Tab-separated table of C-alpha atoms (C1' of nucleotides) and ligand atoms in Angstrom:
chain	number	residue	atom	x	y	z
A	1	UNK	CA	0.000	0.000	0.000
A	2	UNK	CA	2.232	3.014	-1.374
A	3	UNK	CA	0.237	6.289	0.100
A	4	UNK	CA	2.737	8.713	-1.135
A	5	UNK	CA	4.573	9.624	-3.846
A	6	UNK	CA	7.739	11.818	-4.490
A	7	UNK	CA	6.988	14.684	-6.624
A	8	UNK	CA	9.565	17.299	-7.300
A	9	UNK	CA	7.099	20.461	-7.769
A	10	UNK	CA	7.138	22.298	-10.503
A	11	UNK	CA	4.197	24.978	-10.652
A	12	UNK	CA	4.215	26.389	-14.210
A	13	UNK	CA	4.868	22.461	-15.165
A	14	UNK	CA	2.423	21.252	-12.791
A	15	UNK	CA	-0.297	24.194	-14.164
A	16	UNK	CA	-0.022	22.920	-17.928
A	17	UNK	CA	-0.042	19.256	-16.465
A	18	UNK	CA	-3.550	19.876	-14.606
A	19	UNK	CA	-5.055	22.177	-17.495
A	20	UNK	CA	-4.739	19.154	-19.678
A	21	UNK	CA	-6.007	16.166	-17.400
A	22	UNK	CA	-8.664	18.394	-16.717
A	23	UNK	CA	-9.168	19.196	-20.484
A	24	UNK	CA	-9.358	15.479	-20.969
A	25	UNK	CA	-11.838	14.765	-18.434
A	26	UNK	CA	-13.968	17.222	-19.960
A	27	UNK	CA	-14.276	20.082	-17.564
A	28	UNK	CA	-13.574	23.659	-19.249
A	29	UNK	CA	-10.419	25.906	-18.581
A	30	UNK	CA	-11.683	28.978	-17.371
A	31	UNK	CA	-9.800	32.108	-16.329
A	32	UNK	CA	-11.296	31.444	-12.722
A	33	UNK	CA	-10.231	28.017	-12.112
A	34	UNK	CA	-6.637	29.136	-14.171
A	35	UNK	CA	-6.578	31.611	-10.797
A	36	UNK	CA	-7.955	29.492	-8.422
A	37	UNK	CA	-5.591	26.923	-9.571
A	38	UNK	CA	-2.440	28.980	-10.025
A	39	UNK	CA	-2.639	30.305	-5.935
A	40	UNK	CA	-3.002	26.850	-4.851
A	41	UNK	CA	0.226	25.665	-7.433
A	42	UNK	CA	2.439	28.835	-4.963
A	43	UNK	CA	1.074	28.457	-1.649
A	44	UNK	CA	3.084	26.789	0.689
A	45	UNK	CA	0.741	27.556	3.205
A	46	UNK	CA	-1.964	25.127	3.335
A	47	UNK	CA	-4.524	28.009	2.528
A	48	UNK	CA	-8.339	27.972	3.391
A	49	UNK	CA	-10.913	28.595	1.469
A	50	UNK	CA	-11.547	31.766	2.404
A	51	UNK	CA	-8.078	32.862	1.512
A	52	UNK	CA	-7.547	31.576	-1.901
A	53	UNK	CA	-11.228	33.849	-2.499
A	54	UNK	CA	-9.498	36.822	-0.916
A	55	UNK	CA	-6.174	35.936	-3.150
A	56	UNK	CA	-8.349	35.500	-6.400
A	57	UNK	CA	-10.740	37.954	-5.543
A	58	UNK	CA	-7.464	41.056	-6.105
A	59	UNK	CA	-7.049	39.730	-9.367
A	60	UNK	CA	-10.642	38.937	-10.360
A	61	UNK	CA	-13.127	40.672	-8.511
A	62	UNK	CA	-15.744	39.111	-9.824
A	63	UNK	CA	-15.271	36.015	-8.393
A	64	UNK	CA	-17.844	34.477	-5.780
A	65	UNK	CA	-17.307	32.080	-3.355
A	66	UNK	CA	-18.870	29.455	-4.777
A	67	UNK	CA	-16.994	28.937	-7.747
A	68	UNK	CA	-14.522	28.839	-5.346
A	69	UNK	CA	-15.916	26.156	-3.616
A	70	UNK	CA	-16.973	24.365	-6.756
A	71	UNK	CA	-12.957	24.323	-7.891
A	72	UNK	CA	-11.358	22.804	-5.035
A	73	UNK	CA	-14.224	20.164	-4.860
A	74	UNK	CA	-13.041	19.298	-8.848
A	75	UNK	CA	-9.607	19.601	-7.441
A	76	UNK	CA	-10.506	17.379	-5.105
A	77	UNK	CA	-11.687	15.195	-6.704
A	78	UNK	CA	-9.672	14.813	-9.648
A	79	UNK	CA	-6.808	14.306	-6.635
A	80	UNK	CA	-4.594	17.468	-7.318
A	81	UNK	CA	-5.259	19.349	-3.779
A	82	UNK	CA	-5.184	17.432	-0.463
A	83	UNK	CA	-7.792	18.348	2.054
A	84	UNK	CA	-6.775	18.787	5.784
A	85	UNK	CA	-9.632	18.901	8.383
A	86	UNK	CA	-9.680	18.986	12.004
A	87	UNK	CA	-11.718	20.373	14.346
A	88	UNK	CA	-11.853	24.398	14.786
A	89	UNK	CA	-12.622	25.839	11.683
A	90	UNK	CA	-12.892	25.831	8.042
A	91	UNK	CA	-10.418	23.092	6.092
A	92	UNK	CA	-7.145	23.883	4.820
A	93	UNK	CA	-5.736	22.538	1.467
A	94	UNK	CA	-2.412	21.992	-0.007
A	95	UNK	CA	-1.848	22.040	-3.587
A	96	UNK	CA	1.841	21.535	-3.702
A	97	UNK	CA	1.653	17.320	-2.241
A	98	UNK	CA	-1.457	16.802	-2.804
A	99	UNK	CA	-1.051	13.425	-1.647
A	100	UNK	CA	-1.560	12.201	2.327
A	101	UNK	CA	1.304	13.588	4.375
A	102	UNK	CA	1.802	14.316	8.291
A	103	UNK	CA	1.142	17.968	8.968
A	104	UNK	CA	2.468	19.966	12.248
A	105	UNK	CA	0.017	22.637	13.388
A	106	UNK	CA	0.690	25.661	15.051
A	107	UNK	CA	-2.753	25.829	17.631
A	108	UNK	CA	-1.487	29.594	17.941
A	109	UNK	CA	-0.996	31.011	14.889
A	110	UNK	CA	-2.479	28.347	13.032
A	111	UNK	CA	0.295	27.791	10.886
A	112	UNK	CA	0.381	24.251	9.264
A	113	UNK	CA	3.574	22.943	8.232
A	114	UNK	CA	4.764	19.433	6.702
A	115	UNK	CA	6.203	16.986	8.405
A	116	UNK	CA	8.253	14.236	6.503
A	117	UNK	CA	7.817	10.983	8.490
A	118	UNK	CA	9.133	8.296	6.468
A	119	UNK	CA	7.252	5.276	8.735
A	120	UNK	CA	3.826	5.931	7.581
A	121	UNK	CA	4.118	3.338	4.920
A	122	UNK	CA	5.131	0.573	7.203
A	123	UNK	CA	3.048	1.881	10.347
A	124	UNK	CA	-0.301	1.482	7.612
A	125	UNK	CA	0.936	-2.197	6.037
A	126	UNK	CA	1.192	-3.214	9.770
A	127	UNK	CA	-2.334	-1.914	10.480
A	128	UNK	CA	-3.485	-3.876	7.900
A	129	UNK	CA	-2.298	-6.922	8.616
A	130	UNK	CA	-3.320	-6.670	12.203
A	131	UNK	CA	-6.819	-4.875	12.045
A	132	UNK	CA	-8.157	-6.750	8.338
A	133	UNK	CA	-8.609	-3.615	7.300
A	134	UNK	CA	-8.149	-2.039	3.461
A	135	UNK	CA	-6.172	1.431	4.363
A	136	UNK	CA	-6.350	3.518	1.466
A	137	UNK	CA	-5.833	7.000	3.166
A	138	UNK	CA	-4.617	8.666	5.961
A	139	UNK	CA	-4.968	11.510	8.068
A	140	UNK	CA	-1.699	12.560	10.601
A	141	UNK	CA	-1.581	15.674	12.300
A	142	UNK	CA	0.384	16.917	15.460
A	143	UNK	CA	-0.639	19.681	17.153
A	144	UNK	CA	1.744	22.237	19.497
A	145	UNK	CA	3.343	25.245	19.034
A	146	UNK	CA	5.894	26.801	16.269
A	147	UNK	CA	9.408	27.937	17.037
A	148	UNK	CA	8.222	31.630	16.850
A	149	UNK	CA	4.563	31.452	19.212
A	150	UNK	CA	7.290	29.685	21.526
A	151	UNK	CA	8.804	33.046	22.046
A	152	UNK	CA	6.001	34.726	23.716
B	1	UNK	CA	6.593	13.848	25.814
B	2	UNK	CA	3.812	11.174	26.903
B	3	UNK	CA	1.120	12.072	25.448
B	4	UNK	CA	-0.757	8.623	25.962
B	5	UNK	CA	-1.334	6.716	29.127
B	6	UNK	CA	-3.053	3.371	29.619
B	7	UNK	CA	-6.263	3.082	31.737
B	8	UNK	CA	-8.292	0.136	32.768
B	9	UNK	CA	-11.722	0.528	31.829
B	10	UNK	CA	-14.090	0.837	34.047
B	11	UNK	CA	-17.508	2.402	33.355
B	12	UNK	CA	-18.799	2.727	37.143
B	13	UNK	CA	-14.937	3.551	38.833
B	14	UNK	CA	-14.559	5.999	36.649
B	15	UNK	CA	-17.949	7.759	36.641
B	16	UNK	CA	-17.493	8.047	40.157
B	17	UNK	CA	-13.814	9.498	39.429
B	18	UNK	CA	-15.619	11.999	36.969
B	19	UNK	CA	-18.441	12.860	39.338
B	20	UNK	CA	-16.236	13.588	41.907
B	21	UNK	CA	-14.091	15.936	39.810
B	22	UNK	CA	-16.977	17.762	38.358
B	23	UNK	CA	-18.124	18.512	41.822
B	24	UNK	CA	-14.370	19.892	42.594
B	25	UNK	CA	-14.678	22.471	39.433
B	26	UNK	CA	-17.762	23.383	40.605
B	27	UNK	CA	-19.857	21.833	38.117
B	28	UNK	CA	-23.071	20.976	39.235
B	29	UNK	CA	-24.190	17.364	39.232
B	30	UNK	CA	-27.457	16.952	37.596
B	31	UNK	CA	-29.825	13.674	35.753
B	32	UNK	CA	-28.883	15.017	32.258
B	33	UNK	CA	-24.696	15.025	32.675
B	34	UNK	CA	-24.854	12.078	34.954
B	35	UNK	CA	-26.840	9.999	31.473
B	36	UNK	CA	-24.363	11.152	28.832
B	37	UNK	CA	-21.874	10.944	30.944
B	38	UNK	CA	-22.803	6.979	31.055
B	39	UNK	CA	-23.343	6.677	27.367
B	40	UNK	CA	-20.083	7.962	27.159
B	41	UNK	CA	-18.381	5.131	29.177
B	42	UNK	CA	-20.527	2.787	27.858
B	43	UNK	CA	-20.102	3.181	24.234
B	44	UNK	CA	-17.181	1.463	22.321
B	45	UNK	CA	-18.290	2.739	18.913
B	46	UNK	CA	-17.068	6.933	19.125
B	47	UNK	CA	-20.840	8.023	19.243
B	48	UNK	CA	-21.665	11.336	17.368
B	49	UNK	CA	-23.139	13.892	19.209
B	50	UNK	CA	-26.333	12.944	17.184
B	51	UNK	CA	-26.586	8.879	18.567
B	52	UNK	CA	-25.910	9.935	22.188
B	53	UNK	CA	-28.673	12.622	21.880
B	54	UNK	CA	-31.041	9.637	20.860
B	55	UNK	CA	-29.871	6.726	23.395
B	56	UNK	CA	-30.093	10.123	26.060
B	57	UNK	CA	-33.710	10.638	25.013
B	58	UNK	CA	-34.799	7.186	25.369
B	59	UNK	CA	-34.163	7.503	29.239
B	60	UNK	CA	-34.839	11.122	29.956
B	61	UNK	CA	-36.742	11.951	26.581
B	62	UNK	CA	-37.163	16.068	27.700
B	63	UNK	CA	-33.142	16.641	27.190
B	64	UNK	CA	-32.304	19.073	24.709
B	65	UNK	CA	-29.817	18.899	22.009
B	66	UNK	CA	-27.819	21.786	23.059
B	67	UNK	CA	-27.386	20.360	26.398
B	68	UNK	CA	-25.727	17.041	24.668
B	69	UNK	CA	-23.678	19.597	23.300
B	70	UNK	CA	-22.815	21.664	26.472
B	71	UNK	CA	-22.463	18.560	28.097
B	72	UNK	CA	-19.683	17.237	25.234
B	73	UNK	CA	-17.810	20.578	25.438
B	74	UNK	CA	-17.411	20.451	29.528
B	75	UNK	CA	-16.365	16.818	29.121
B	76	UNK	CA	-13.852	17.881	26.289
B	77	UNK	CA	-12.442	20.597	28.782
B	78	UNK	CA	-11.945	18.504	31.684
B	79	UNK	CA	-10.313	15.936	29.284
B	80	UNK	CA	-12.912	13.105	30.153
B	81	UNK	CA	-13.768	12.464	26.358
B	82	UNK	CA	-11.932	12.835	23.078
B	83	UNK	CA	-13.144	14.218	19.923
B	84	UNK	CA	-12.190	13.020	16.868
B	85	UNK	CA	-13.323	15.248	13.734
B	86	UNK	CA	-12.261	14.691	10.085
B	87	UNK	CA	-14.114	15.710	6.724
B	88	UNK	CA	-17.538	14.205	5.809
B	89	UNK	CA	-20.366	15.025	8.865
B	90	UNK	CA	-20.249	15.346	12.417
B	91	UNK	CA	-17.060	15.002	14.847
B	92	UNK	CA	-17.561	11.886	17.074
B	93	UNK	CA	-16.223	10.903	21.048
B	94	UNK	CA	-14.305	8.532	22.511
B	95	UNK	CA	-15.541	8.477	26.134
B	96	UNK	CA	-13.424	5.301	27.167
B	97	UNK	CA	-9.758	6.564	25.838
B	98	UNK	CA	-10.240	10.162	26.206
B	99	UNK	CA	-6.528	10.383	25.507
B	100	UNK	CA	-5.147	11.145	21.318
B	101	UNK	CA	-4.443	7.661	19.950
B	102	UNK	CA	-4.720	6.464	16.353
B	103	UNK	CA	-7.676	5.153	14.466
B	104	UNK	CA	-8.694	3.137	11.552
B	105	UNK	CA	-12.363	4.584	10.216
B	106	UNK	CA	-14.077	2.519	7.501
B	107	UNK	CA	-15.370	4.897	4.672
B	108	UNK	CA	-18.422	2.397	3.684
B	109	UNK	CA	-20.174	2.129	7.103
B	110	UNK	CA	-18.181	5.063	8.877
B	111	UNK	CA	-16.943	2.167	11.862
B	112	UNK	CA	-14.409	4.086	14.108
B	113	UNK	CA	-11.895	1.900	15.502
B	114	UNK	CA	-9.312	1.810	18.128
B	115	UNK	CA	-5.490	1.414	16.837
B	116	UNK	CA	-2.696	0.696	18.526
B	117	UNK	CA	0.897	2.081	17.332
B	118	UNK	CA	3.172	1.817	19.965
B	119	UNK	CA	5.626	4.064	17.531
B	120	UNK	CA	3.542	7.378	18.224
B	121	UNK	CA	5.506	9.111	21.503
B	122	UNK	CA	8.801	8.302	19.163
B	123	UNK	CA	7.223	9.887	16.414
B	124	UNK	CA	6.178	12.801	18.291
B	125	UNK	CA	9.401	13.139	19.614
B	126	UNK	CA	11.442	12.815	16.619
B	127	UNK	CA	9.073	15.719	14.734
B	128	UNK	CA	9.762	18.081	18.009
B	129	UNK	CA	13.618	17.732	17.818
B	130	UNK	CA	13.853	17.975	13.954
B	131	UNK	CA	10.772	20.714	13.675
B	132	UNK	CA	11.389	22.951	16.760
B	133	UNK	CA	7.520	22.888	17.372
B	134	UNK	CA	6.320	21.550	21.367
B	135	UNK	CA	3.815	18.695	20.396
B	136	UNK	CA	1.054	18.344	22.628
B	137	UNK	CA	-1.265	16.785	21.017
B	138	UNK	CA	-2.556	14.577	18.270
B	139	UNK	CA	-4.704	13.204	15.670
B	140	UNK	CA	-4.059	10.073	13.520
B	141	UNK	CA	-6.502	8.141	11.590
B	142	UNK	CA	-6.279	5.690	8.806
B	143	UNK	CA	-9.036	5.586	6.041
B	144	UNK	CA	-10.396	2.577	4.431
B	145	UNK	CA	-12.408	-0.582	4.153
B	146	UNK	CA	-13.605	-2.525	7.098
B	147	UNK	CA	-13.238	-6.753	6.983
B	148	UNK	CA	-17.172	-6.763	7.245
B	149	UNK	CA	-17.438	-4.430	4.259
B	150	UNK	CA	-15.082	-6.122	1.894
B	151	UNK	CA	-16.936	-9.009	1.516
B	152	UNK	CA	-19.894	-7.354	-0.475
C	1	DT	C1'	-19.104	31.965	-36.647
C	2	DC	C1'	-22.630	29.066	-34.628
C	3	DT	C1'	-24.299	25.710	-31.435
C	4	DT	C1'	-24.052	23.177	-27.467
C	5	DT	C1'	-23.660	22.778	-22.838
C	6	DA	C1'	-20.652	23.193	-18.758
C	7	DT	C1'	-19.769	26.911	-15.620
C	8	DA	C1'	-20.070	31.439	-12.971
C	9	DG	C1'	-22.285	34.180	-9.932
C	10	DA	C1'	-26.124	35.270	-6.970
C	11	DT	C1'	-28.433	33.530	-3.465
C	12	DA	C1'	-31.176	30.088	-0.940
C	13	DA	C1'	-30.681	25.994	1.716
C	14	DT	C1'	-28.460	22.816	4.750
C	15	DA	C1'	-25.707	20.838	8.518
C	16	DA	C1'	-23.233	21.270	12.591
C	17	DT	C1'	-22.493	23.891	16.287
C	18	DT	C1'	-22.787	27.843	19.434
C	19	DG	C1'	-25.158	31.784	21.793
C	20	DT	C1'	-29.089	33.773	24.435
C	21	DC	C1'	-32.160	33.932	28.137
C	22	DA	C1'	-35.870	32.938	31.386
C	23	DA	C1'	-37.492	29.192	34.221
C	24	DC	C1'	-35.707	25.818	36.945
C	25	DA	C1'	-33.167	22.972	40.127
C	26	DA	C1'	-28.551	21.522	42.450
C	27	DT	C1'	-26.028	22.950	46.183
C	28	DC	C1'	-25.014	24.933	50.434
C	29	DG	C1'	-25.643	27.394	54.630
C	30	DA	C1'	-28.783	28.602	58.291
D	1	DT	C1'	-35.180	20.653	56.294
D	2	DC	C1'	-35.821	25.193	54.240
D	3	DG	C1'	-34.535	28.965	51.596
D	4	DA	C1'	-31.280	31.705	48.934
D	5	DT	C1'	-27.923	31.551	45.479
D	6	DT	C1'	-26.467	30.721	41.111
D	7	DG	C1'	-25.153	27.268	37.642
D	8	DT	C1'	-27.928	24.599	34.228
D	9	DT	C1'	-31.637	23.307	31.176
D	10	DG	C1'	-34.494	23.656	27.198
D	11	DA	C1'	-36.303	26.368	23.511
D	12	DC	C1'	-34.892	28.727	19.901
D	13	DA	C1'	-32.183	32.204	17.434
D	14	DA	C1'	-27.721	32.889	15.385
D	15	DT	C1'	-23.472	31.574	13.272
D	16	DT	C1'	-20.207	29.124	10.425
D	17	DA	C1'	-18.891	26.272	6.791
D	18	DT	C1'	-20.473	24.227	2.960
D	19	DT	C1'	-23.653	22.682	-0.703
D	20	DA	C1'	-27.656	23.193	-3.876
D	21	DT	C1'	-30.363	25.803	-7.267
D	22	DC	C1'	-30.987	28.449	-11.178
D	23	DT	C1'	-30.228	31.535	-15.150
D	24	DA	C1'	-27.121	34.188	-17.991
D	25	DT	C1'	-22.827	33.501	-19.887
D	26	DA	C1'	-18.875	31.833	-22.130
D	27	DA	C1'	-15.706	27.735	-23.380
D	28	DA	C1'	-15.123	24.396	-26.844
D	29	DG	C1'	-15.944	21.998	-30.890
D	30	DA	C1'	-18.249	21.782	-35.555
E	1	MN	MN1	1.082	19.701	3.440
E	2	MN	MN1	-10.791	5.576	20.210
E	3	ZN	ZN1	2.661	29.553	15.811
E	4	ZN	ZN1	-17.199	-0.956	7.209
DNA sequence: TCTTTATAGATAATAATTGTCAACAATCGA
DNA sequence: TCGATTGTTGACAATTATTATCTATAAAGA
């Protein structure tokens, strides 16, 4: 059961790479989801939802929340954003691994960073074998506080 | 950092315990906490706030919904239950280990089980030294099929 | 360019949870 | 045991995050 993947990121490579699966699956390339898309491809942040509308909203007023909505469900869905939820909140997404990976959040400042933890492979083929089940997902997040809230 | 700790199970020592420790806080004892409360140490299955309303109505059918919920939030704060929220509906409890350990949840018929990784405190400890950030907490759970729901 | 049809934007609806407040009842002290 | 105090309940409004609905629009292909 291989849950992650390396991917070296590329986001002008990665753009072109997501305009044509999407092309292919039939959805349309418009200038909203180009946006939409584009702020997820350079955040390292693991932005909400409510962010990426402010962020597309200064280049493209016109946007509404919805569509917003609507893209990162097809983003989703079509496995090019990962989802992070947890209690407090709206979700947070990353669009640079958008594959299941630890996360370290800051329950201060609410910063989310990634963790690399290479054991999550083996800790999931163990649970298999042990609990019958079929993992095909994960969700691993540590909660604490960043370097910087440390200093207060 | 321990963040776990084993604890024998049992339903009546430990309402007691809880009982008395409300009192302490200054928390008033009445019918309504004293059912959920039960349900809590009672269920195995991490109830939603939604099935412990309905097993709480069955003996004491005038209790309100909000008071499940006030009555989840106070047990939350004194760290007598843990909540465990992830995408897809309502968070659920764990009234029996109310301290963070990993689960496996089957996506099909939304089963919530207990998991145990003895590798977690390592983990946790590793990601503080390399990461700078002062783990206190945590939330792990694996996604997937259940035994029961493969076979169909 | 024309036609088709998926999508955007506005907004209503929903789901989960929290806030408000008056009547009530748990607790404690006389 | 009684009575005063004040935390709690239950009803319901409000909030937050998200999804559904619907029509004008615009992307894509002929
Ligand atoms: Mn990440
Ligand atoms: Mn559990
Ligand atoms: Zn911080
Ligand atoms: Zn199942």
């Amino acid at each position: 059961m291989q849950l992650t993947r390396s991917v070296k990121h590329d986001p002008k490579q990665r753009l072109d790479e997501i305009i044509v699966k999407l092309r292919e699956l039939n959805f349309r390339i418009t200038p909203q989801r180009v946006a939409i898309l584009r702020i997820f491809l350079n955040s390292q942040d693991h932005p909400s939802v409510e962010q990426v509308y402010a962020q597309v909203k200064a280049d493209f007023p016109s946007t509404s929340l919805a569509t917003v909505y609507k893209t990162v469900n097809l983003l989703k869905e079509v496995g090019e954003i990962l989802e992070i939820s947890f209690a407090g909140g709206g979700n947070r997404y990353d669009g640079i691994k958008p594959y299941p990976h630890p996360h370290l959040i800051c329950t201060t400042c609410n910063k989310i960073m990634d963790s690399e933890i290479g054991l999550v492979d083996q800790i999931a083929n163990e649970l298999e074998q042990t609990s019958g089940y079929r993992i095909v997902s994960h969700q691993i997040e540590f909660f604490g506080t960043c370097p910087a809230c440390q200093k207060k």
